[in-house]
Amino acid sequence: MAASSNSSLSGSSVSSDAEEYQPPIWKSYLYQLQQEAPRPKRIICSGEVENRPKYYGREFHGIISREQADELLGGVEGAYILRESQRQPGCYTLALRFGNQTLNYRLFYDGKHFVGEKRFESIHDLVTDGLITLYIETKASEYISKMTTNPIYEHIGYATLLREKVSRRLSRSKNEARKASVTSEEHPTVEKISSLVRRAALTHNDNHFNYEKTHNFKVHTFRGPHWCEYCANFMWGLIAQGVRCSDCGLNVHKQCSKHVPNDCQPDLKRIKKVYCCDLTTLVKAHNTQRPMVVDICIREIEARGLKSEGLYRVSGFTEHIEDVKMAFDRDGEKVDISANLYPDINIVTGALKLYFRDLPIPVITYDTYSKFIEAAKIANADERLEAVHEVLMLLPPAHYETLRYLMIHLKKVTMNEKDNFMNAENLGIVFGPTLMRPPEDSMLTTLHDMRYQKLIVQILIENEDVLF
């Protein structure tokens, strides 16, 4: 999160909300080291160099030896040149002076410059970032190795302070819970309550469904100084200084991300759509037990469609189903799928099936797929039922709850079989490949497993009162 090393929310000019929330003390040591790091000094070639690559500037000195490069750098910290290898023409090297020695790095270009994982728009940025990293890792290697040993993430005093005050404010309205932000014009470095604060508040909100969820960390480039919300240390460098959870916005060092608990609290602002969104992410973002699509569609189907012939087997018009999908993505829980707009109940059932098919991780997860298939192959009915029950316990809580609720609904569908002609076996044929897919995208595996997929769903429907 953006902050200065001595930022504080106290002060008479700050709002009362801001006064209530004191951030941890952001540790300034690594920030100070970055400020002290040597600055790049480009050593320009005095003459024109033939065959100079168009993406290099006058710091390119052509084909010269390591000894010549060392002499040109003149022992100046941060000085650098580019040269073409004598032994491997067409290969280029960055010669950089650091720590009283000349360091040589193989240099690459693919539209951006790089020597490792990070890619830069300019050689100057690459060298600047490299000098910062070298300086900090030289001066503070032991400090960095111990950063995760005393994190602020679960700091007792900090978390306790937040829990009561934030939870009270969150309980006033759902909108405030979703925003959980504080701004202050007089304190530009304190832009908002961090995702860390938000997480502490939501975790201890009585109305929150506490499903475990891993963070969805992605490498991120932070503009301006940022501090790690796990260890409270500065995130150094020019680009790709750390990782950010794309679901909740938590900002941490890459090495700290390995220690963060599976307690992601997705922020609605970051969830762009309902369909194609990870199931657990969606329910945590909306603070619901199950995905809203499942609740709303099933409610509508049970209100007016249980006796409809071929329920779930008969398809609705694809265009209308896509309309419902877009309506959920646009309107969320305020969506209207009533008979006034969609008189054909098969459009609603089609939208529900499409939701399950579009899940990035199926309701019956990839991790449990093979175990369910193996359970279905057991010949003895009692042993098979016990095996299915054991595998059900391995499902993530949000997946388990969604499956449980769906099976209760499908049981009601079978109770109207004399009207809709849909029994558990028929529904198994429809929902088998909808609820479970093999981890490997293999048509052969899918075809081979279809009868077992059907059988699993049939067992779940017929025994929902025992299994769940």
Coordinates of C-alpha atoms in Angstrom, one line a residue:
M1 CA 0.0 0.0 0.0
A2 CA 1.1 3.5 -0.6
A3 CA 2.5 5.2 2.5
S4 CA 5.5 7.1 3.8
S5 CA 7.7 5.5 6.5
N6 CA 6.4 7.8 9.2
S7 CA 2.8 8.2 8.0
S8 CA 0.2 8.6 10.6
L9 CA -3.6 9.0 10.6
S10 CA -3.6 11.1 13.8
G11 CA -4.1 14.8 13.8
S12 CA -6.9 17.3 14.3
S13 CA -7.3 17.9 10.6
V14 CA -8.1 14.2 9.8
S15 CA -11.6 12.8 9.8
S16 CA -12.9 11.0 13.0
D17 CA -12.8 7.7 11.1
A18 CA -9.2 8.3 10.2
E19 CA -8.4 9.0 13.8
E20 CA -9.8 5.7 14.9
Y21 CA -7.6 3.6 12.6
Q22 CA -3.9 3.7 13.3
P23 CA -1.8 1.9 10.8
P24 CA 1.2 -0.2 12.0
I25 CA 4.6 1.6 12.0
W26 CA 5.9 1.1 8.5
K27 CA 9.6 0.1 8.8
S28 CA 11.8 2.6 7.0
Y29 CA 15.2 0.8 6.9
L30 CA 14.9 -0.6 3.4
Y31 CA 13.4 2.6 2.1
Q32 CA 16.5 4.5 3.5
L33 CA 18.8 1.9 1.8
Q34 CA 17.1 2.5 -1.5
Q35 CA 17.7 6.2 -1.2
E36 CA 21.4 5.5 -0.5
A37 CA 21.9 3.1 -3.4
P38 CA 24.4 4.2 -6.1
R39 CA 22.9 6.1 -9.1
P40 CA 23.5 4.9 -12.7
K41 CA 26.3 6.7 -14.5
R42 CA 26.3 6.1 -18.3
I43 CA 29.8 6.0 -19.8
I44 CA 29.3 7.3 -23.4
C45 CA 31.3 6.1 -26.3
S46 CA 33.2 9.1 -27.9
G47 CA 33.0 7.7 -31.4
E48 CA 30.4 6.2 -33.7
V49 CA 30.1 2.4 -33.4
E50 CA 29.3 0.4 -36.5
N51 CA 26.4 -2.0 -36.3
R52 CA 25.1 -0.6 -33.1
P53 CA 21.7 -2.2 -32.3
K54 CA 19.0 0.5 -32.7
Y55 CA 17.6 -0.2 -29.2
Y56 CA 20.9 0.8 -27.6
G57 CA 22.2 4.3 -27.1
R58 CA 25.7 5.8 -26.9
E59 CA 26.5 3.7 -23.8
F60 CA 27.2 0.9 -26.4
H61 CA 30.9 0.6 -27.1
G62 CA 30.9 -2.2 -29.6
I63 CA 33.2 -5.3 -29.4
I64 CA 35.6 -4.7 -26.5
S65 CA 37.1 -7.0 -23.9
R66 CA 36.3 -7.3 -20.2
E67 CA 39.5 -5.6 -19.4
Q68 CA 38.8 -2.7 -21.7
A69 CA 35.3 -2.4 -20.2
D70 CA 36.8 -2.3 -16.7
E71 CA 39.2 0.4 -17.7
L72 CA 36.4 2.5 -19.2
L73 CA 34.3 2.3 -16.0
G74 CA 37.2 3.8 -14.1
G75 CA 36.2 2.3 -10.7
V76 CA 33.2 4.7 -10.4
E77 CA 30.3 3.1 -8.4
G78 CA 27.2 2.8 -10.6
A79 CA 29.1 3.4 -13.9
Y80 CA 28.0 1.2 -16.8
I81 CA 28.5 0.5 -20.4
L82 CA 27.2 -2.0 -23.0
R83 CA 29.5 -4.1 -25.1
E84 CA 29.3 -6.9 -27.7
S85 CA 31.0 -10.1 -26.7
Q86 CA 34.3 -10.9 -28.3
R87 CA 33.8 -14.6 -28.0
Q88 CA 30.2 -14.6 -29.0
P89 CA 29.4 -11.9 -31.7
G90 CA 25.8 -10.9 -31.6
C91 CA 25.6 -11.4 -27.8
Y92 CA 25.6 -8.3 -25.7
T93 CA 26.8 -7.6 -22.1
L94 CA 26.0 -5.0 -19.5
A95 CA 29.2 -4.1 -17.6
L96 CA 28.3 -2.5 -14.3
R97 CA 30.5 -1.2 -11.5
F98 CA 29.3 -2.1 -8.0
G99 CA 31.0 -3.0 -4.8
N100 CA 34.5 -2.1 -6.1
Q101 CA 34.3 -4.7 -8.9
T102 CA 32.9 -4.9 -12.4
L103 CA 29.9 -7.1 -12.8
N104 CA 29.0 -8.5 -16.3
Y105 CA 25.5 -9.5 -17.2
R106 CA 24.2 -11.1 -20.4
L107 CA 21.8 -8.6 -21.8
F108 CA 18.6 -9.5 -23.8
Y109 CA 16.0 -7.6 -25.7
D110 CA 12.5 -8.7 -26.9
G111 CA 10.9 -5.3 -27.1
K112 CA 12.0 -4.7 -23.5
H113 CA 15.5 -5.0 -21.9
F114 CA 16.2 -7.7 -19.4
V115 CA 18.9 -9.7 -17.7
G116 CA 16.5 -11.8 -15.5
E117 CA 12.7 -12.0 -14.9
K118 CA 12.1 -8.2 -14.8
R119 CA 11.7 -6.4 -18.2
F120 CA 12.4 -2.7 -18.6
E121 CA 11.6 0.0 -21.1
S122 CA 15.1 1.5 -20.9
I123 CA 18.6 0.4 -20.0
H124 CA 18.7 3.3 -17.5
D125 CA 15.7 1.8 -15.6
L126 CA 17.2 -1.6 -15.7
V127 CA 20.5 -0.4 -14.2
T128 CA 18.7 1.8 -11.6
D129 CA 16.7 -1.2 -10.4
G130 CA 19.7 -3.4 -10.5
L131 CA 21.8 -1.1 -8.4
I132 CA 19.0 -0.7 -5.8
T133 CA 18.6 -4.5 -5.6
L134 CA 22.4 -5.1 -5.4
Y135 CA 22.8 -2.5 -2.7
I136 CA 19.9 -3.6 -0.5
E137 CA 20.7 -7.3 -0.8
T138 CA 24.4 -6.5 0.0
K139 CA 23.6 -4.3 3.0
A140 CA 20.6 -6.1 4.4
S141 CA 20.7 -9.8 3.4
E142 CA 20.3 -11.0 6.9
Y143 CA 17.5 -8.5 7.6
I144 CA 15.6 -9.5 4.5
S145 CA 15.9 -13.2 5.4
K146 CA 14.2 -12.5 8.7
M147 CA 11.5 -10.2 7.4
T148 CA 8.8 -12.8 7.7
T149 CA 9.6 -13.9 11.3
N150 CA 7.7 -11.1 13.1
P151 CA 4.9 -10.0 10.7
I152 CA 2.4 -7.3 11.4
Y153 CA -0.3 -9.3 9.6
E154 CA -1.6 -10.9 12.7
H155 CA -0.3 -8.4 15.2
I156 CA -2.5 -8.7 18.3
G157 CA -2.7 -5.0 19.2
Y158 CA -3.2 -3.9 15.7
A159 CA -5.9 -6.4 14.8
T160 CA -7.8 -6.0 18.0
L161 CA -7.9 -2.2 17.6
L162 CA -9.4 -2.7 14.1
R163 CA -11.9 -5.5 14.9
E164 CA -14.2 -3.7 17.2
K165 CA -14.2 -0.3 15.5
V166 CA -14.3 -1.5 11.9
S167 CA -16.9 -4.2 12.6
R168 CA -19.2 -1.5 14.1
R169 CA -18.8 0.6 11.1
L170 CA -19.3 -2.3 8.7
S171 CA -22.5 -3.3 10.4
R172 CA -24.1 0.0 9.6
S173 CA -24.6 -0.8 6.0
K174 CA -23.3 -3.3 3.4
N175 CA -22.2 -0.4 1.2
E176 CA -19.8 0.8 3.9
A177 CA -18.5 -2.7 4.3
R178 CA -17.7 -2.9 0.6
K179 CA -16.0 0.4 0.5
A180 CA -14.1 0.3 3.9
S181 CA -12.1 3.3 2.9
V182 CA -10.9 6.6 4.4
T183 CA -9.5 9.5 2.5
S184 CA -7.8 12.7 3.7
E185 CA -6.8 15.6 1.6
E186 CA -4.4 16.9 4.2
H187 CA -2.7 13.5 4.4
P188 CA -2.2 12.4 0.7
T189 CA 0.0 9.4 1.7
V190 CA -2.9 7.8 3.6
E191 CA -5.2 7.2 0.7
K192 CA -7.5 4.6 2.2
I193 CA -7.8 1.9 4.8
S194 CA -5.6 -0.8 3.5
S195 CA -6.7 -4.3 2.4
L196 CA -5.1 -5.5 5.6
V197 CA -7.5 -3.4 7.7
R198 CA -10.4 -4.4 5.6
R199 CA -9.5 -8.1 6.0
A200 CA -9.3 -7.7 9.8
A201 CA -12.7 -6.1 9.9
L202 CA -14.4 -8.5 7.6
T203 CA -12.9 -11.6 9.2
H204 CA -14.5 -10.7 12.5
N205 CA -17.8 -9.4 11.1
D206 CA -20.5 -11.7 12.6
N207 CA -22.4 -11.8 9.4
H208 CA -19.5 -13.0 7.3
F209 CA -19.4 -16.5 5.9
N210 CA -15.9 -17.6 6.8
Y211 CA -15.0 -19.8 3.8
E212 CA -11.2 -20.2 3.4
K213 CA -9.8 -18.8 0.2
T214 CA -6.3 -18.5 -1.1
H215 CA -5.0 -15.1 -2.3
N216 CA -4.7 -14.6 -6.0
F217 CA -1.3 -13.0 -6.1
K218 CA 0.1 -11.5 -9.3
V219 CA 3.4 -9.7 -9.8
H220 CA 2.7 -6.0 -9.6
T221 CA 4.5 -2.7 -10.3
F222 CA 3.7 -0.1 -7.7
R223 CA 3.9 3.6 -8.5
G224 CA 5.4 5.5 -5.7
P225 CA 6.7 4.1 -2.3
H226 CA 4.8 1.1 -1.1
W227 CA 5.1 -1.0 2.0
C228 CA 4.4 -4.7 2.4
E229 CA 1.2 -5.4 4.3
Y230 CA 2.6 -8.6 5.8
C231 CA 6.0 -7.6 7.2
A232 CA 5.6 -3.8 7.1
N233 CA 8.9 -3.4 5.2
F234 CA 9.4 -1.3 2.2
M235 CA 9.0 -2.9 -1.3
W236 CA 12.2 -1.9 -3.1
G237 CA 13.0 -1.5 -6.8
L238 CA 11.5 0.4 -9.7
I239 CA 9.2 -2.3 -11.1
A240 CA 7.7 -5.6 -10.0
Q241 CA 8.5 -4.8 -6.4
G242 CA 6.0 -7.3 -5.1
V243 CA 2.7 -9.0 -5.6
R244 CA -0.9 -7.9 -5.3
C245 CA -3.9 -10.1 -4.7
S246 CA -6.2 -9.3 -7.7
D247 CA -9.3 -10.3 -5.6
C248 CA -8.7 -8.3 -2.4
G249 CA -5.9 -5.9 -3.2
L250 CA -3.4 -7.2 -0.5
N251 CA 0.1 -5.9 -1.3
V252 CA 3.1 -8.0 -0.1
H253 CA 6.6 -9.0 -1.0
K254 CA 6.9 -12.0 -3.2
Q255 CA 8.7 -13.9 -0.4
C256 CA 6.1 -12.8 2.1
S257 CA 3.2 -14.1 -0.1
K258 CA 4.3 -17.6 0.8
H259 CA 3.5 -17.0 4.4
V260 CA 0.1 -15.2 4.1
P261 CA -2.8 -17.3 5.4
N262 CA -5.6 -18.4 3.1
D263 CA -7.9 -15.7 4.3
C264 CA -8.6 -13.6 1.2
Q265 CA -11.6 -11.4 1.5
P266 CA -12.5 -10.4 -2.1
D267 CA -13.4 -6.8 -2.7
L268 CA -16.6 -6.2 -4.8
K269 CA -14.8 -3.4 -6.6
R270 CA -12.4 -6.0 -8.0
I271 CA -15.0 -8.6 -9.1
K272 CA -15.9 -7.6 -12.6
K273 CA -18.6 -10.2 -13.3
V274 CA -20.7 -13.0 -11.9
Y275 CA -20.3 -15.7 -14.5
C276 CA -16.8 -17.1 -15.1
C277 CA -15.7 -15.9 -11.6
D278 CA -14.2 -18.4 -9.1
L279 CA -17.0 -19.7 -6.9
T280 CA -15.4 -19.1 -3.5
T281 CA -14.2 -15.6 -4.7
L282 CA -17.8 -14.7 -5.7
V283 CA -19.5 -15.8 -2.5
K284 CA -16.9 -14.1 -0.3
A285 CA -17.1 -10.9 -2.2
H286 CA -20.9 -10.9 -1.9
N287 CA -20.8 -12.3 1.7
T288 CA -23.3 -15.1 0.8
Q289 CA -23.4 -18.8 1.5
R290 CA -23.8 -19.7 -2.2
P291 CA -23.5 -17.9 -5.5
M292 CA -26.4 -15.5 -6.1
V293 CA -27.1 -17.1 -9.5
V294 CA -27.8 -20.5 -7.8
D295 CA -30.1 -19.0 -5.2
I296 CA -32.0 -16.7 -7.6
C297 CA -32.4 -19.3 -10.4
I298 CA -33.5 -22.1 -8.1
R299 CA -36.0 -19.9 -6.3
E300 CA -37.5 -18.9 -9.7
I301 CA -37.6 -22.5 -11.0
E302 CA -39.2 -23.9 -7.8
A303 CA -41.8 -21.1 -7.9
R304 CA -43.1 -21.8 -11.4
G305 CA -41.2 -24.7 -13.1
L306 CA -41.0 -27.9 -11.1
K307 CA -43.8 -29.5 -13.2
S308 CA -42.4 -28.4 -16.5
E309 CA -41.9 -31.3 -18.8
G310 CA -38.2 -32.1 -19.5
L311 CA -37.0 -29.6 -16.9
Y312 CA -33.2 -29.1 -17.3
R313 CA -33.2 -31.5 -20.3
V314 CA -35.1 -29.2 -22.6
S315 CA -32.9 -26.3 -23.8
G316 CA -34.0 -22.6 -23.9
F317 CA -33.1 -20.2 -26.7
T318 CA -29.3 -19.6 -26.5
E319 CA -29.7 -15.9 -27.1
H320 CA -32.1 -15.5 -24.2
I321 CA -29.8 -17.5 -21.9
E322 CA -27.0 -15.2 -22.8
D323 CA -29.3 -12.3 -22.0
V324 CA -29.8 -13.7 -18.5
K325 CA -26.0 -14.2 -18.1
M326 CA -25.4 -10.5 -19.1
A327 CA -28.1 -9.4 -16.7
F328 CA -26.5 -11.2 -13.8
D329 CA -23.1 -9.7 -14.7
R330 CA -24.6 -6.2 -15.0
D331 CA -27.2 -6.2 -12.2
G332 CA -26.0 -8.8 -9.7
E333 CA -28.6 -9.7 -7.1
K334 CA -31.0 -7.1 -8.5
V335 CA -31.4 -9.1 -11.7
D336 CA -35.0 -9.7 -12.9
I337 CA -35.6 -13.2 -14.3
S338 CA -39.3 -13.3 -13.6
A339 CA -41.9 -14.7 -16.0
N340 CA -42.7 -11.2 -17.2
L341 CA -39.3 -11.1 -18.9
Y342 CA -38.6 -14.8 -19.4
P343 CA -41.8 -16.8 -19.6
D344 CA -40.0 -19.9 -20.7
I345 CA -38.6 -21.6 -17.6
N346 CA -36.0 -23.4 -19.7
I347 CA -34.2 -20.1 -20.2
V348 CA -33.7 -19.9 -16.4
T349 CA -32.6 -23.6 -16.2
G350 CA -30.2 -22.9 -19.1
A351 CA -28.7 -19.9 -17.4
L352 CA -28.1 -22.0 -14.2
K353 CA -26.4 -24.8 -16.2
L354 CA -24.3 -22.2 -18.1
Y355 CA -23.2 -20.7 -14.8
F356 CA -21.9 -24.1 -13.6
R357 CA -20.2 -24.8 -17.0
D358 CA -18.5 -21.4 -16.9
L359 CA -16.9 -21.9 -13.5
P360 CA -13.1 -21.8 -13.8
I361 CA -13.0 -24.6 -11.2
P362 CA -16.1 -26.9 -11.4
V363 CA -18.4 -27.4 -8.4
I364 CA -16.9 -30.8 -8.1
T365 CA -13.3 -29.6 -8.2
Y366 CA -10.4 -30.9 -10.3
D367 CA -8.7 -32.0 -7.1
T368 CA -11.5 -34.3 -6.2
Y369 CA -12.6 -35.4 -9.7
S370 CA -10.6 -38.7 -9.9
K371 CA -11.6 -39.7 -6.3
F372 CA -15.3 -39.3 -7.2
I373 CA -14.8 -41.4 -10.4
E374 CA -13.0 -44.1 -8.4
A375 CA -15.8 -44.1 -5.9
A376 CA -18.4 -44.5 -8.7
K377 CA -16.6 -47.6 -9.8
I378 CA -17.1 -49.4 -6.5
A379 CA -19.5 -52.3 -7.0
N380 CA -21.0 -52.6 -3.5
A381 CA -23.7 -49.9 -3.1
D382 CA -23.0 -49.3 0.6
E383 CA -19.3 -49.0 0.2
R384 CA -19.8 -46.8 -2.8
L385 CA -22.0 -44.4 -0.8
E386 CA -19.5 -44.3 2.0
A387 CA -16.6 -43.5 -0.5
V388 CA -18.7 -40.7 -2.1
H389 CA -19.4 -39.2 1.3
E390 CA -15.6 -39.3 2.2
V391 CA -14.8 -37.4 -1.0
L392 CA -17.5 -34.9 -0.4
M393 CA -15.7 -33.9 2.8
L394 CA -12.7 -32.9 0.6
L395 CA -14.6 -30.2 -1.3
P396 CA -13.9 -26.5 -0.4
P397 CA -16.7 -25.3 1.9
A398 CA -18.3 -23.0 -0.7
H399 CA -18.4 -25.8 -3.3
Y400 CA -19.8 -28.2 -0.7
E401 CA -22.6 -25.8 0.3
T402 CA -23.5 -25.0 -3.4
L403 CA -23.6 -28.7 -4.2
R404 CA -25.7 -29.5 -1.2
Y405 CA -28.2 -26.8 -2.0
L406 CA -28.4 -27.9 -5.7
M407 CA -29.0 -31.6 -4.7
I408 CA -31.8 -30.6 -2.4
H409 CA -33.4 -28.7 -5.3
L410 CA -32.9 -31.6 -7.8
K411 CA -34.5 -34.0 -5.3
K412 CA -37.6 -31.8 -5.4
V413 CA -37.4 -32.0 -9.2
T414 CA -37.5 -35.8 -9.0
M415 CA -40.5 -35.6 -6.6
N416 CA -42.4 -34.1 -9.5
E417 CA -41.4 -36.8 -12.0
K418 CA -44.9 -37.7 -13.0
D419 CA -45.3 -34.2 -14.5
N420 CA -41.7 -33.3 -15.6
F421 CA -40.5 -36.9 -16.5
M422 CA -37.2 -36.2 -14.9
N423 CA -35.8 -38.8 -12.5
A424 CA -32.4 -38.9 -10.8
E425 CA -30.8 -40.8 -13.6
N426 CA -32.0 -38.3 -16.2
L427 CA -30.8 -35.4 -14.1
G428 CA -27.4 -37.2 -13.7
I429 CA -27.1 -37.3 -17.5
V430 CA -27.7 -33.6 -17.6
F431 CA -25.6 -32.4 -14.6
G432 CA -22.8 -35.0 -14.6
P433 CA -20.6 -33.1 -17.2
T434 CA -21.9 -29.8 -16.0
L435 CA -20.8 -30.2 -12.4
M436 CA -17.6 -32.2 -12.9
R437 CA -14.8 -32.1 -15.5
P438 CA -11.5 -34.0 -15.7
P439 CA -8.4 -31.9 -14.9
E440 CA -6.9 -32.7 -18.3
D441 CA -8.8 -31.3 -21.2
S442 CA -9.2 -34.7 -22.9
M443 CA -12.2 -35.6 -25.0
L444 CA -11.3 -39.3 -24.6
T445 CA -11.3 -39.1 -20.8
T446 CA -14.6 -37.1 -20.8
L447 CA -16.3 -39.7 -23.0
H448 CA -14.9 -42.6 -20.9
D449 CA -16.0 -41.0 -17.6
M450 CA -19.5 -39.9 -18.7
R451 CA -21.3 -42.9 -17.1
Y452 CA -19.5 -42.4 -13.9
Q453 CA -20.2 -38.6 -13.9
K454 CA -23.9 -39.5 -14.4
L455 CA -23.8 -42.1 -11.6
I456 CA -22.2 -39.7 -9.1
V457 CA -24.9 -37.0 -9.6
Q458 CA -27.6 -39.7 -9.4
I459 CA -26.2 -41.0 -6.1
L460 CA -26.0 -37.4 -4.8
I461 CA -29.6 -36.7 -5.7
E462 CA -31.0 -40.0 -4.4
N463 CA -29.1 -39.8 -1.1
E464 CA -28.9 -36.1 -0.5
D465 CA -30.5 -36.5 3.0
V466 CA -27.8 -39.0 4.0
L467 CA -24.7 -37.5 2.2
F468 CA -25.1 -33.9 3.2

